[in-house]
Short mmCIF file of C-alpha atoms (C1' of nucleotides) in Angstrom, two decimals:
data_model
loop_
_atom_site.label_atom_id
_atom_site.label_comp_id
_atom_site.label_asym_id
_atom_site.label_seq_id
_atom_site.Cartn_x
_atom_site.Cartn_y
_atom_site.Cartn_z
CA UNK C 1 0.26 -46.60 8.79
CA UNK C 2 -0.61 -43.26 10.21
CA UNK C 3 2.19 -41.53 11.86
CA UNK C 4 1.71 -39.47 14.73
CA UNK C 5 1.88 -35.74 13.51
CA UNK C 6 5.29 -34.00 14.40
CA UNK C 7 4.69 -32.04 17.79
CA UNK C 8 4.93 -28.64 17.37
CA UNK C 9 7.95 -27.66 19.38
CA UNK C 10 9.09 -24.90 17.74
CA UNK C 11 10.85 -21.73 19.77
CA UNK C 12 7.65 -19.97 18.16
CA UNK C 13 9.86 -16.79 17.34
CA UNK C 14 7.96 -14.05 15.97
CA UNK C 15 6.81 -15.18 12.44
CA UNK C 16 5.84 -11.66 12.08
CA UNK C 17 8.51 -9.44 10.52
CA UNK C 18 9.73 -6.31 12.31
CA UNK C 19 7.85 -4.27 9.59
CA UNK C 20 4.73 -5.67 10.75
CA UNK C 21 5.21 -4.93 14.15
CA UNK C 22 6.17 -1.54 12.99
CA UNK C 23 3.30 -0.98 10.92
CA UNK C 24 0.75 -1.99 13.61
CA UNK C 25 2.34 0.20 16.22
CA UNK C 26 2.32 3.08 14.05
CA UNK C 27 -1.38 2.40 13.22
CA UNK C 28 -2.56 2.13 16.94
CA UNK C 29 -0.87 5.39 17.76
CA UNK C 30 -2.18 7.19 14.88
CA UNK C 31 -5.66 5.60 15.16
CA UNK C 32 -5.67 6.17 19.20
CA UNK C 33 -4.84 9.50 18.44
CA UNK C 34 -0.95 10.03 19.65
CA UNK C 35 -0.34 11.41 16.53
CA UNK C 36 -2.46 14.29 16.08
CA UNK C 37 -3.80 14.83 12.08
CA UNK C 38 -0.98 16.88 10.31
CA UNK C 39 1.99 16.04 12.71
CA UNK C 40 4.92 15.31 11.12
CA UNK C 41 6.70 11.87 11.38
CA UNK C 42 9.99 12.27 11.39
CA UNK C 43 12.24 9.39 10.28
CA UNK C 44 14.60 9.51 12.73
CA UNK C 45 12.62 9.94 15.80
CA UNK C 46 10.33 7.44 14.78
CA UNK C 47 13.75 5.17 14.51
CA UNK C 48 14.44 6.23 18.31
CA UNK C 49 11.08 5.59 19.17
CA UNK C 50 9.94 2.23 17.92
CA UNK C 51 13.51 0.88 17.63
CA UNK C 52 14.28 -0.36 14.34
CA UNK C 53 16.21 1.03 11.92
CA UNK C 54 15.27 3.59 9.47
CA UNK C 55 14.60 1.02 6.56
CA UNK C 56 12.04 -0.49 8.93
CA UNK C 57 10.52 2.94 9.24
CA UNK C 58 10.21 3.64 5.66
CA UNK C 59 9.07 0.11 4.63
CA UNK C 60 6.23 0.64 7.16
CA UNK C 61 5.25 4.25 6.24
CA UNK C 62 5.35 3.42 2.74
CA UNK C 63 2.21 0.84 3.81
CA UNK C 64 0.57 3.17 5.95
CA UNK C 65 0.40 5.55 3.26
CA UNK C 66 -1.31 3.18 0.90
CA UNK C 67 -3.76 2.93 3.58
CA UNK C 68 -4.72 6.73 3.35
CA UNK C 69 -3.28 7.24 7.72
CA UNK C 70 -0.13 8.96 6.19
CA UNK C 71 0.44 11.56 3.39
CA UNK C 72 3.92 12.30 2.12
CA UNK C 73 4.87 15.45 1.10
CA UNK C 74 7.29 15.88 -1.59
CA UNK C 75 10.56 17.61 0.62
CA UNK C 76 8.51 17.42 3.46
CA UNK C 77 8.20 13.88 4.37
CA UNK C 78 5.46 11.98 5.78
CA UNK C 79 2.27 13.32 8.33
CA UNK C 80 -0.34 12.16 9.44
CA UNK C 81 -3.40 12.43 7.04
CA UNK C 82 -6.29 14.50 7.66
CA UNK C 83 -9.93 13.10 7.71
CA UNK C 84 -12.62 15.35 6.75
CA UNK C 85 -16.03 14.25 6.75
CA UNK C 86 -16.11 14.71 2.42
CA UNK C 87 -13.55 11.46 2.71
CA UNK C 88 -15.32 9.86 5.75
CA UNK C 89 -18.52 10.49 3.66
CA UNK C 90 -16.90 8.33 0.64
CA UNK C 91 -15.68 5.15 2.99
CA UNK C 92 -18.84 5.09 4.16
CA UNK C 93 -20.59 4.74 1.06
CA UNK C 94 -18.06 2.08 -0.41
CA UNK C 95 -18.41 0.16 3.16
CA UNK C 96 -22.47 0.52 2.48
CA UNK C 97 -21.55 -1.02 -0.86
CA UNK C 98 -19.16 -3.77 0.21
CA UNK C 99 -20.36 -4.70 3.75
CA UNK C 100 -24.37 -4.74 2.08
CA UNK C 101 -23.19 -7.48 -0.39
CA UNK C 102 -20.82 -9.53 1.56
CA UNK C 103 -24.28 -9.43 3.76
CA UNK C 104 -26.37 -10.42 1.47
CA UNK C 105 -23.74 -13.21 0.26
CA UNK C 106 -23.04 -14.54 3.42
CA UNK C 107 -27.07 -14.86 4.56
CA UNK C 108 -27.49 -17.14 0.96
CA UNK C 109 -24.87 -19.41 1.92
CA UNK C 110 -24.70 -19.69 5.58
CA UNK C 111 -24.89 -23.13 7.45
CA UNK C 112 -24.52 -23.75 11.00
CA UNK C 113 -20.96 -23.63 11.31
CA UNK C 114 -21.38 -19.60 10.03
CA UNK C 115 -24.07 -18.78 11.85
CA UNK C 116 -22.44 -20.11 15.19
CA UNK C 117 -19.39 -18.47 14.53
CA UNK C 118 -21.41 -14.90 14.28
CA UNK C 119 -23.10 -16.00 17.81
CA UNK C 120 -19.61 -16.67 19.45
CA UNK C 121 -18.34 -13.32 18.11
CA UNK C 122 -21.37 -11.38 18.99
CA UNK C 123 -21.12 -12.77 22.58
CA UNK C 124 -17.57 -12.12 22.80
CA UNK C 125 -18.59 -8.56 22.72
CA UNK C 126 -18.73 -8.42 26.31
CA UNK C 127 -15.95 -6.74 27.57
CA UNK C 128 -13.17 -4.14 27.17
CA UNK C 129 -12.92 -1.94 24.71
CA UNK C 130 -10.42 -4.12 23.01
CA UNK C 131 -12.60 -7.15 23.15
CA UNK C 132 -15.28 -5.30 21.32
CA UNK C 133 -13.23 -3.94 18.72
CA UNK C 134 -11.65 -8.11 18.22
CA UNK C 135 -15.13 -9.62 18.14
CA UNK C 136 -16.18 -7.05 15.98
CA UNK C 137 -13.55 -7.61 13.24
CA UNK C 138 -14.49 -11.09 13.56
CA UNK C 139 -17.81 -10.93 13.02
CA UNK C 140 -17.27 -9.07 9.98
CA UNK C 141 -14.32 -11.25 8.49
CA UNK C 142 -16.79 -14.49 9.18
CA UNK C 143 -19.36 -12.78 7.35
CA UNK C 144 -16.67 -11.53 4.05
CA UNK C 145 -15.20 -14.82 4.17
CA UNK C 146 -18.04 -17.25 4.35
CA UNK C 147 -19.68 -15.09 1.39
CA UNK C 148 -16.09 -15.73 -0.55
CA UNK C 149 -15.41 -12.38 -0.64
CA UNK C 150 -11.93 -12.09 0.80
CA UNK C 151 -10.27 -9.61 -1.62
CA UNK C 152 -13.35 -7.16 -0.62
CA UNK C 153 -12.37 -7.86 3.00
CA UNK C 154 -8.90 -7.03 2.86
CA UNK C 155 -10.37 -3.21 0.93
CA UNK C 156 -12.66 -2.62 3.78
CA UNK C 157 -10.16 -3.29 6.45
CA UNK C 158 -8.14 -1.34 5.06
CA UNK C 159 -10.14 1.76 5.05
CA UNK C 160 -11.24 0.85 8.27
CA UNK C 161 -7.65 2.09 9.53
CA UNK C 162 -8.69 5.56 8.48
CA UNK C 163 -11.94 6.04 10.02
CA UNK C 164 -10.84 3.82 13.41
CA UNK C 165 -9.49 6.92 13.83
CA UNK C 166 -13.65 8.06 14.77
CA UNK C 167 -13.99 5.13 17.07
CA UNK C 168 -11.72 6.39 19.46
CA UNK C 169 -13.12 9.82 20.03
CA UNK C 170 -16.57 8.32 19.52
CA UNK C 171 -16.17 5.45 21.99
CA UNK C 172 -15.29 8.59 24.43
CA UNK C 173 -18.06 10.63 23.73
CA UNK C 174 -21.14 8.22 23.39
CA UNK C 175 -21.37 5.24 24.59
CA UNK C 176 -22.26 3.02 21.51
CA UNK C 177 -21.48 -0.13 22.22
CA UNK C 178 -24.41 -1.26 23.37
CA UNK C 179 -26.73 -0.14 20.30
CA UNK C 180 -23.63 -1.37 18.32
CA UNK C 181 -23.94 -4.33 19.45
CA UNK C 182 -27.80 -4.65 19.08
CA UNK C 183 -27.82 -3.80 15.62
CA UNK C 184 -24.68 -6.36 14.89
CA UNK C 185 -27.34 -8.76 16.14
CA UNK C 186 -30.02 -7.96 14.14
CA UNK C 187 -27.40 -8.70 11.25
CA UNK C 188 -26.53 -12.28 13.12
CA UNK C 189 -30.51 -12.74 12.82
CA UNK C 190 -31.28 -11.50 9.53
CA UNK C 191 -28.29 -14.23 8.40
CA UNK C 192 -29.80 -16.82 10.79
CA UNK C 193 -32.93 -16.65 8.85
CA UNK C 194 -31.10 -17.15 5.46
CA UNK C 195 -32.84 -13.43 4.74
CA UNK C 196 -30.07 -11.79 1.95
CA UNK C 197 -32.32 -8.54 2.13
CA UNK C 198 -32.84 -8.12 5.42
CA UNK C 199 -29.08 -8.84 5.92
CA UNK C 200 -28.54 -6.16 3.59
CA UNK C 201 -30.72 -3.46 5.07
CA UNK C 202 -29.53 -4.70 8.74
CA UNK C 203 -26.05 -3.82 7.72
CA UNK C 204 -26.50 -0.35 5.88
CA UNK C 205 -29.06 0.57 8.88
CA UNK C 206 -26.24 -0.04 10.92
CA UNK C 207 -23.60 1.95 8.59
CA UNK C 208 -26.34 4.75 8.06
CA UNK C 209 -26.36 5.38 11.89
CA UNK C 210 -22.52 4.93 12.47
CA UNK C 211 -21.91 7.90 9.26
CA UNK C 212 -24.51 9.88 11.03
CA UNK C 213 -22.44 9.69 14.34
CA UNK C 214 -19.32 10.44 12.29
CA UNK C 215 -21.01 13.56 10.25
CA UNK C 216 -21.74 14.78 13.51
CA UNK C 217 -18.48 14.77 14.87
CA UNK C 218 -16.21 15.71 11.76
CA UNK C 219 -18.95 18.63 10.25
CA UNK C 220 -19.69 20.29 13.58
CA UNK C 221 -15.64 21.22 14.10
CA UNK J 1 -13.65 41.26 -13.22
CA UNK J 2 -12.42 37.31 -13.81
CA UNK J 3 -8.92 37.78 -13.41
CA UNK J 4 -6.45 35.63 -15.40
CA UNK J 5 -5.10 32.33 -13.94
CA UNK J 6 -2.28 32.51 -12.94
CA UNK J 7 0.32 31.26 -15.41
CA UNK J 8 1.87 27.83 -14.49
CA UNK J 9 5.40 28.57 -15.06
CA UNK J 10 7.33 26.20 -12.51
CA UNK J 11 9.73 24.33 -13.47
CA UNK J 12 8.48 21.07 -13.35
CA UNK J 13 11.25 19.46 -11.68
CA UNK J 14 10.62 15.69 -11.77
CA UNK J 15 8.13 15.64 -8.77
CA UNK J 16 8.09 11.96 -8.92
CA UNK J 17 10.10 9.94 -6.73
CA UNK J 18 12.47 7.13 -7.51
CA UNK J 19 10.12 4.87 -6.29
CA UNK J 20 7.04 5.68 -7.52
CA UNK J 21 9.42 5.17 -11.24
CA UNK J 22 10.52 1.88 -9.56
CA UNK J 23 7.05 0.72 -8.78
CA UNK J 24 5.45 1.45 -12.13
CA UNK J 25 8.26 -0.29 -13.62
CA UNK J 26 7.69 -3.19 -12.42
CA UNK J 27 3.78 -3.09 -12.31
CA UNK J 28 4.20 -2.56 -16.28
CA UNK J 29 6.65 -5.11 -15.87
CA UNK J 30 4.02 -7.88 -13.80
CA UNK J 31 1.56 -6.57 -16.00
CA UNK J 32 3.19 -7.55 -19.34
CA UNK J 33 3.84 -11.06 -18.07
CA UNK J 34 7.52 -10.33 -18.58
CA UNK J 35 7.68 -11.78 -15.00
CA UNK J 36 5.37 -14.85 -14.65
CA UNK J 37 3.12 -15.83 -12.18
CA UNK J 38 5.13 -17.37 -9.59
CA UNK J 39 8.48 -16.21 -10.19
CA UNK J 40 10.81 -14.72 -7.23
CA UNK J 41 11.46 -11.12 -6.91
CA UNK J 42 14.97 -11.55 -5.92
CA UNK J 43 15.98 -7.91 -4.33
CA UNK J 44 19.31 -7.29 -5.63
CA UNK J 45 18.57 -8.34 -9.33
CA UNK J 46 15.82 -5.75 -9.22
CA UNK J 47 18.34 -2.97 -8.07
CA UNK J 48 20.50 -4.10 -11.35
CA UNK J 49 17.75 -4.05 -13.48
CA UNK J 50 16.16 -1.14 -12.92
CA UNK J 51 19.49 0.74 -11.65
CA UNK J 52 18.28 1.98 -7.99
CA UNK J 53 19.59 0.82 -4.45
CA UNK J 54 18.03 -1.61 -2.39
CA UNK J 55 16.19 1.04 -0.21
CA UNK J 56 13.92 1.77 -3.66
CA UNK J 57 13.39 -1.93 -4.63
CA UNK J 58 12.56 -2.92 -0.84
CA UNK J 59 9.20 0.51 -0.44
CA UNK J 60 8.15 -0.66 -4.51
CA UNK J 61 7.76 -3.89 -3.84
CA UNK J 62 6.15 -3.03 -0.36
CA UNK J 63 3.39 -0.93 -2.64
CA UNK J 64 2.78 -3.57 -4.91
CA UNK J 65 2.31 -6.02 -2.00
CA UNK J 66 -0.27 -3.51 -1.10
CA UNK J 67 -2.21 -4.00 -4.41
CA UNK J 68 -1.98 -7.93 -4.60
CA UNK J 69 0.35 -7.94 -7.69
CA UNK J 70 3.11 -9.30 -5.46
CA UNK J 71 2.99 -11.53 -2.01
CA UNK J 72 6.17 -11.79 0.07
CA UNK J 73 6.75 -15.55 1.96
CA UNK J 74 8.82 -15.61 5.21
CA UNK J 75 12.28 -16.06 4.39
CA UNK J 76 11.79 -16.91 0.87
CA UNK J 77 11.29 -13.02 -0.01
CA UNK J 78 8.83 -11.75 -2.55
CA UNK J 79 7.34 -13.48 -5.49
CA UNK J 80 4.77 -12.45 -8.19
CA UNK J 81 1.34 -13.25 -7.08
CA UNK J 82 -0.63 -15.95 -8.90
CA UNK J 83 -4.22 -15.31 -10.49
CA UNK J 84 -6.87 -17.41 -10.46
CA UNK J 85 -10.39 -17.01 -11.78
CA UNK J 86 -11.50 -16.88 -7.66
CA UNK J 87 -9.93 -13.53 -7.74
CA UNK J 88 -10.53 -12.23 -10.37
CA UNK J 89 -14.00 -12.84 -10.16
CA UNK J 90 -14.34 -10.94 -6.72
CA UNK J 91 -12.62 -8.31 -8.19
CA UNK J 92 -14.93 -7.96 -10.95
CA UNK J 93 -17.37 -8.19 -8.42
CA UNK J 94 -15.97 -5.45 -6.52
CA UNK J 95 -15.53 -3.32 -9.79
CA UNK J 96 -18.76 -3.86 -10.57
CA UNK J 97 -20.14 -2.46 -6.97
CA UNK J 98 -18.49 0.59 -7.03
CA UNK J 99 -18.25 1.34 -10.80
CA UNK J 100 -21.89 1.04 -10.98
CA UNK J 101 -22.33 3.26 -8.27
CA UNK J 102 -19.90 5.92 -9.71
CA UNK J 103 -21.29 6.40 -13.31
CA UNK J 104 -24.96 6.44 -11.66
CA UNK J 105 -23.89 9.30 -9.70
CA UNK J 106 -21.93 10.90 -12.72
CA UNK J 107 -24.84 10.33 -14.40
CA UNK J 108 -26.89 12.28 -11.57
CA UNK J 109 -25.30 15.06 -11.52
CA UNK J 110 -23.39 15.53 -15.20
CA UNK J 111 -22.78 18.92 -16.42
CA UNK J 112 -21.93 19.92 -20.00
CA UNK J 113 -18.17 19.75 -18.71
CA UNK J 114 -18.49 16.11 -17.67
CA UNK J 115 -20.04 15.18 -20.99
CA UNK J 116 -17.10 16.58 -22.96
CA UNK J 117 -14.50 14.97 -21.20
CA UNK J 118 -16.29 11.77 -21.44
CA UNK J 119 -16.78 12.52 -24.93
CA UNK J 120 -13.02 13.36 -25.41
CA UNK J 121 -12.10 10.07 -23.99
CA UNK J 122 -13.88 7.93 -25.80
CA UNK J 123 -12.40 9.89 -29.48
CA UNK J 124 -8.90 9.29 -27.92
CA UNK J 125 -9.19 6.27 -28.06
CA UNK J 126 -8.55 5.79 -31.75
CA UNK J 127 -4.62 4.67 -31.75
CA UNK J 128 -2.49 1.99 -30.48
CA UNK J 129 -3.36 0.16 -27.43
CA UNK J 130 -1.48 2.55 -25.18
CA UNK J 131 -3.37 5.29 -26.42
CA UNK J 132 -6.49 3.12 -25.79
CA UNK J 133 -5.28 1.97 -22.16
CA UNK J 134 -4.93 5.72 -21.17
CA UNK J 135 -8.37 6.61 -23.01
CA UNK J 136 -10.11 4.04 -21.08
CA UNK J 137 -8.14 5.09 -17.55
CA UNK J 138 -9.48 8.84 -18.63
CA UNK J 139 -12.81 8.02 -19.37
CA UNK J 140 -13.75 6.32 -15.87
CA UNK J 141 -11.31 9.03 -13.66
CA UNK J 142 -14.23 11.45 -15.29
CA UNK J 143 -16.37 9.22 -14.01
CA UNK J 144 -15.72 8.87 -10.44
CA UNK J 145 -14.26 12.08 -9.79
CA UNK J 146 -17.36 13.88 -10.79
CA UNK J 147 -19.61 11.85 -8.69
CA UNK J 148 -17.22 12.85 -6.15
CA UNK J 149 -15.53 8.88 -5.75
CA UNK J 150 -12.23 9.46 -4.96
CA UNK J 151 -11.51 6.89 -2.60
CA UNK J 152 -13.68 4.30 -4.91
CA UNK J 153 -11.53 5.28 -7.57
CA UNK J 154 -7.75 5.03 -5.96
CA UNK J 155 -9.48 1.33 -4.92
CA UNK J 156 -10.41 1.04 -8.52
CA UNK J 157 -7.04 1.48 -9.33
CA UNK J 158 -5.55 -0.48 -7.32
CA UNK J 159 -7.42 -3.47 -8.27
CA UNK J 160 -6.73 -2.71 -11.91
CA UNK J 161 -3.22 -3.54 -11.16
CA UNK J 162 -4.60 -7.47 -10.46
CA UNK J 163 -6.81 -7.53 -13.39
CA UNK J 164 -4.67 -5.48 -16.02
CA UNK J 165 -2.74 -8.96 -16.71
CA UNK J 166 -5.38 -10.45 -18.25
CA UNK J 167 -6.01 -7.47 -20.34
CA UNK J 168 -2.87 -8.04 -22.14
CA UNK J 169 -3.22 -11.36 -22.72
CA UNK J 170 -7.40 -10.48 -23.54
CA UNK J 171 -5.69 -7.82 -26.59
CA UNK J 172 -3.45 -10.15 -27.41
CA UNK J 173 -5.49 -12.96 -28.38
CA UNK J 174 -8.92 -11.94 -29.39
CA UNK J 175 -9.38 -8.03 -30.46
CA UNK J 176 -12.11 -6.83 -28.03
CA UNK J 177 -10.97 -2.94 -28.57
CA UNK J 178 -13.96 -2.23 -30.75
CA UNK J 179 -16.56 -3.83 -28.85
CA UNK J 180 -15.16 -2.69 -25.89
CA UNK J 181 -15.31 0.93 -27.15
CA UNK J 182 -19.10 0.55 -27.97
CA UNK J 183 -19.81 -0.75 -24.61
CA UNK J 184 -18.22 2.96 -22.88
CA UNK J 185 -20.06 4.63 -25.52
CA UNK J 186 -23.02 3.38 -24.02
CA UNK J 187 -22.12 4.04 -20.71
CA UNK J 188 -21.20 7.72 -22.08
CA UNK J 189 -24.77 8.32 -23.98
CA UNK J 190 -26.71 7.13 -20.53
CA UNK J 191 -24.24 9.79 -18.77
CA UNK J 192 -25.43 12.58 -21.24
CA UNK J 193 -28.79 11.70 -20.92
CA UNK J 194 -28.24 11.89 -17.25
CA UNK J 195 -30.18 8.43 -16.66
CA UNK J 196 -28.69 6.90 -13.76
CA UNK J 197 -30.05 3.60 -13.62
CA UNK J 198 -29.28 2.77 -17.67
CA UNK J 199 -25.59 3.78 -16.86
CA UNK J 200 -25.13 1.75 -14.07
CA UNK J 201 -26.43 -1.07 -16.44
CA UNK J 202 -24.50 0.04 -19.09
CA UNK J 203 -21.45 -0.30 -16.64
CA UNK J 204 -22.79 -3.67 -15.45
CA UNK J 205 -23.01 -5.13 -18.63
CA UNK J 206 -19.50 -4.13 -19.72
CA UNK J 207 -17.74 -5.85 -16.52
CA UNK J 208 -20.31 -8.67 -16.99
CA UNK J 209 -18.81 -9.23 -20.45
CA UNK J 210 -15.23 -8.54 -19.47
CA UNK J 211 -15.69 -10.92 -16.48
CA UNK J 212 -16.92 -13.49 -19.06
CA UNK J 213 -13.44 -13.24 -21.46
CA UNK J 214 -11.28 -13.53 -18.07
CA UNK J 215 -12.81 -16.58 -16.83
CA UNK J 216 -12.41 -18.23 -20.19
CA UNK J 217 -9.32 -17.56 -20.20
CA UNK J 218 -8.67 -18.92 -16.08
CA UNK J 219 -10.73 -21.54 -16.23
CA UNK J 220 -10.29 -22.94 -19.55
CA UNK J 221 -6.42 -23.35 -18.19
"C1'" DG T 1 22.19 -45.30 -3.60
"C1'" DC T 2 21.34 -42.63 0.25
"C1'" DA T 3 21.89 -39.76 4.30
"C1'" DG T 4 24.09 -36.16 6.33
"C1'" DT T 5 27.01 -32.24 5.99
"C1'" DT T 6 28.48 -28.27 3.91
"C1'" DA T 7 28.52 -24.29 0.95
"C1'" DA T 8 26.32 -20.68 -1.62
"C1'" DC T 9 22.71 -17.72 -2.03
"C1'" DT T 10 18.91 -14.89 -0.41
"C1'" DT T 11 16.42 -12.40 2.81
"C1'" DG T 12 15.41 -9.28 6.72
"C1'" DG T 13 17.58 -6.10 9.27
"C1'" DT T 14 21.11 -2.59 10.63
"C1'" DA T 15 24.45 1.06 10.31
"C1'" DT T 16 26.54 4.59 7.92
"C1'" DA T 17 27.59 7.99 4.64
"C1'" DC T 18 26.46 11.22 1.12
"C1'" DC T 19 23.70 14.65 -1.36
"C1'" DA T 20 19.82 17.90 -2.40
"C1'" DT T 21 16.47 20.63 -0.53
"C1'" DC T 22 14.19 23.47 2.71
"C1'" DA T 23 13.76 26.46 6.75
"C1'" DT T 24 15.68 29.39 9.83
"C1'" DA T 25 18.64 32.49 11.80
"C1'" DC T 26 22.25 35.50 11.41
"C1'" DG T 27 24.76 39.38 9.48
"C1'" DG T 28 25.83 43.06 6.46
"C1'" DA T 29 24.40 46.80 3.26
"C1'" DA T 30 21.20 50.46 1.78
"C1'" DT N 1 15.64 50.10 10.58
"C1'" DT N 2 14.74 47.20 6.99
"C1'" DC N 3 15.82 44.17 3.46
"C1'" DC N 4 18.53 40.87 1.23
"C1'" DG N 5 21.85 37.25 0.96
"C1'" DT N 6 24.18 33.65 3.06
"C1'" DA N 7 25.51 30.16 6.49
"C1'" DT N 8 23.80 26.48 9.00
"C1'" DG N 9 21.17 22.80 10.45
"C1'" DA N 10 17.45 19.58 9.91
"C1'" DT N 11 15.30 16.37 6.90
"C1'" DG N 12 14.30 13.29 3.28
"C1'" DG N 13 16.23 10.47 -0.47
"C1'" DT N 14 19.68 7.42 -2.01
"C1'" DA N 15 23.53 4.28 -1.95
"C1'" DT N 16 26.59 0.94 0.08
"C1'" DA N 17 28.48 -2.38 3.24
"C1'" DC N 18 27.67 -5.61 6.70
"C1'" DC N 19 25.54 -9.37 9.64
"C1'" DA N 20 22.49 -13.21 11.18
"C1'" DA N 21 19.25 -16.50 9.95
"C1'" DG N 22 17.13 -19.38 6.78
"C1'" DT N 23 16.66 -21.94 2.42
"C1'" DT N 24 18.43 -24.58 -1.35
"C1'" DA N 25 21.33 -27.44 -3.57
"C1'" DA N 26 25.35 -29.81 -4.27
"C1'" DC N 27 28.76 -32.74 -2.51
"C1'" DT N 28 30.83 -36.28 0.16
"C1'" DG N 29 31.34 -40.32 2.83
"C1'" DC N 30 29.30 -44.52 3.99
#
DNA sequence: GCAGTTAACTTGGTATACCATCATACGGAA
DNA sequence: TTCCGTATGATGGTATACCAAGTTAACTGC
């Protein structure tokens, strides 16, 4: 006999740990800017400010600096990392290399369930800023994960933290979201058509624009 | 007039930090197998073992959450990550990607410098198989840093970590150091001939080989 | 034999204290 | 006045003790 399956009644308390929460808050201030490249982040008023305690603080720093946002200096402590365009040159590149083949992947193996999940996230892109940046991570973790290529995912969102850190001025500058999202469709299409070379090109077209954007903004300071 | 450099007298004061001695002791430690796939992390039997407070154990094993070699379950605390061919095959994926990429640039722009190095590697790495483990790290640091890869490389790295298990077990069962030299010996003769494309294939066919041991090895389990 | 309770252990988190180092500001001597 | 040394404070790094919550396992009573 088939039981009925336990309802899920639980409080629902955070499942997240405190570092988590830490770590993203960190990340969204650094990425939206509050933290200007080169401040300091000092232990203690970080403590104060996100209130946790100062293990909390390191844990999260620690993680933040294996994601290239911080730097710690030896007697110095931690600060916010700098981006130059020679390092926003390099994620590029490795994103060309990474996004191209999950691409490519995804378009040889995609069935109906892929492809409509690309449609939903590409119309999802409607909306706030913050709804744009969510559908956009989700079209690109369908497309990593659908081509099996999760471990790649988890390396490109990763660097992703450091050059978010563009989006936000560029997002102010130039409004890009609507090109953005036409060439995220012509990705969707390419992978519609089961076309793993036109997926490809669609998606370092798309990266080849964005690093041009970027080269603009980091080499003309 | 060239003037001298200037002599490098300092002290050389342990730069490195507790933790960064904490982490690589127990990466060497994953890495060995002397902790099996699987097995809990339990905090304050690290901070006997290796002799540091709980503040060190907690940010190492944070980092090596960071690089996959550990995963931490609510509540149940950190345990050493299992490996299965799935992985490791993206990861040679990944490796081959950006490896590729880096030798064909090395190979683009190679000066007599480069070559030497390269060359100097590869003779280190007569000798036991440390010698030969810091040879080989040598050899491809060359690499990428002179086609200008550092972020590849630190990813590189990182993914190492993953992969390195297998290498012990790989040395440990069949001897693959002498083929395995030939193979970079290759790689280095397309470098000094400054052919781009045979380097990248030279590079190709040594993960495609490596990736061939590892899966015997996960699969055949 | 089995269910339920309890006890021990572990984790995540916090607070606190201590030390070494670095920067700065102050004060005295040439 | 200027220079040097020192005191002081801020900061990071480390260690230790403690608590609440959860898991695990044993134990006990039926």
């Amino acid at each position: 006999m088939e039981q009925m399956p336990p309802p899920d009644l639980r409080i629902h308390r955070p499942p997240q740990m405190l570092r988590e929460l830490a770590v993203e808050r960190l990340r969204g201030a650094i990425i939206a800017g509050r933290f200007p490249s080169g401040a300091r982040l000092v232990e203690r008023a970080l403590c104060d400010q996100l209130g946790v305690s100062r293990s909390v603080v390191r844990e999260a720093i620690r993680i933040l600096e294996t994601e290239g946002l911080v730097e710690s200096l030896p007697n110095r402590g931690p600060v916010v990392a700098r981006l130059d365009w020679g390092q926003a040159r390099q994620i590029y590149d490795i994103r060309r290399l990474l996004e191209g083949s999950a691409a490519a992947g995804c378009a040889a193996v995609a069935d109906g369930a892929v492809k409509a999940e690309l449609a939903a996230a590409l119309a999802a892109m409607r909306g706030g800023s913050d709804a744009v940046f969510a559908a956009t991570t989700r079209f690109y973790e369908v497309i990593f994960r659908s081509a099996g290529q999760d471990i790649a995912w988890e390396i490109v969102q990763r660097l992703n933290g450091r050059i978010s850190r563009l989006r936000a001025l560029t997002l102010a500058a130039t409004d890009r979201a609507v090109p953005g999202h036409e060439r995220m469709a012509r990705i969707a299409a390419a992978i519609a058509a089961n076309d793993p070379d036109a997926a490809r090109a669609a998606v370092e077209a798309h990266l080849d624009e964005a690093a041009g954007i970027a080269r603009r903004m980091l080499e003309g300071v």
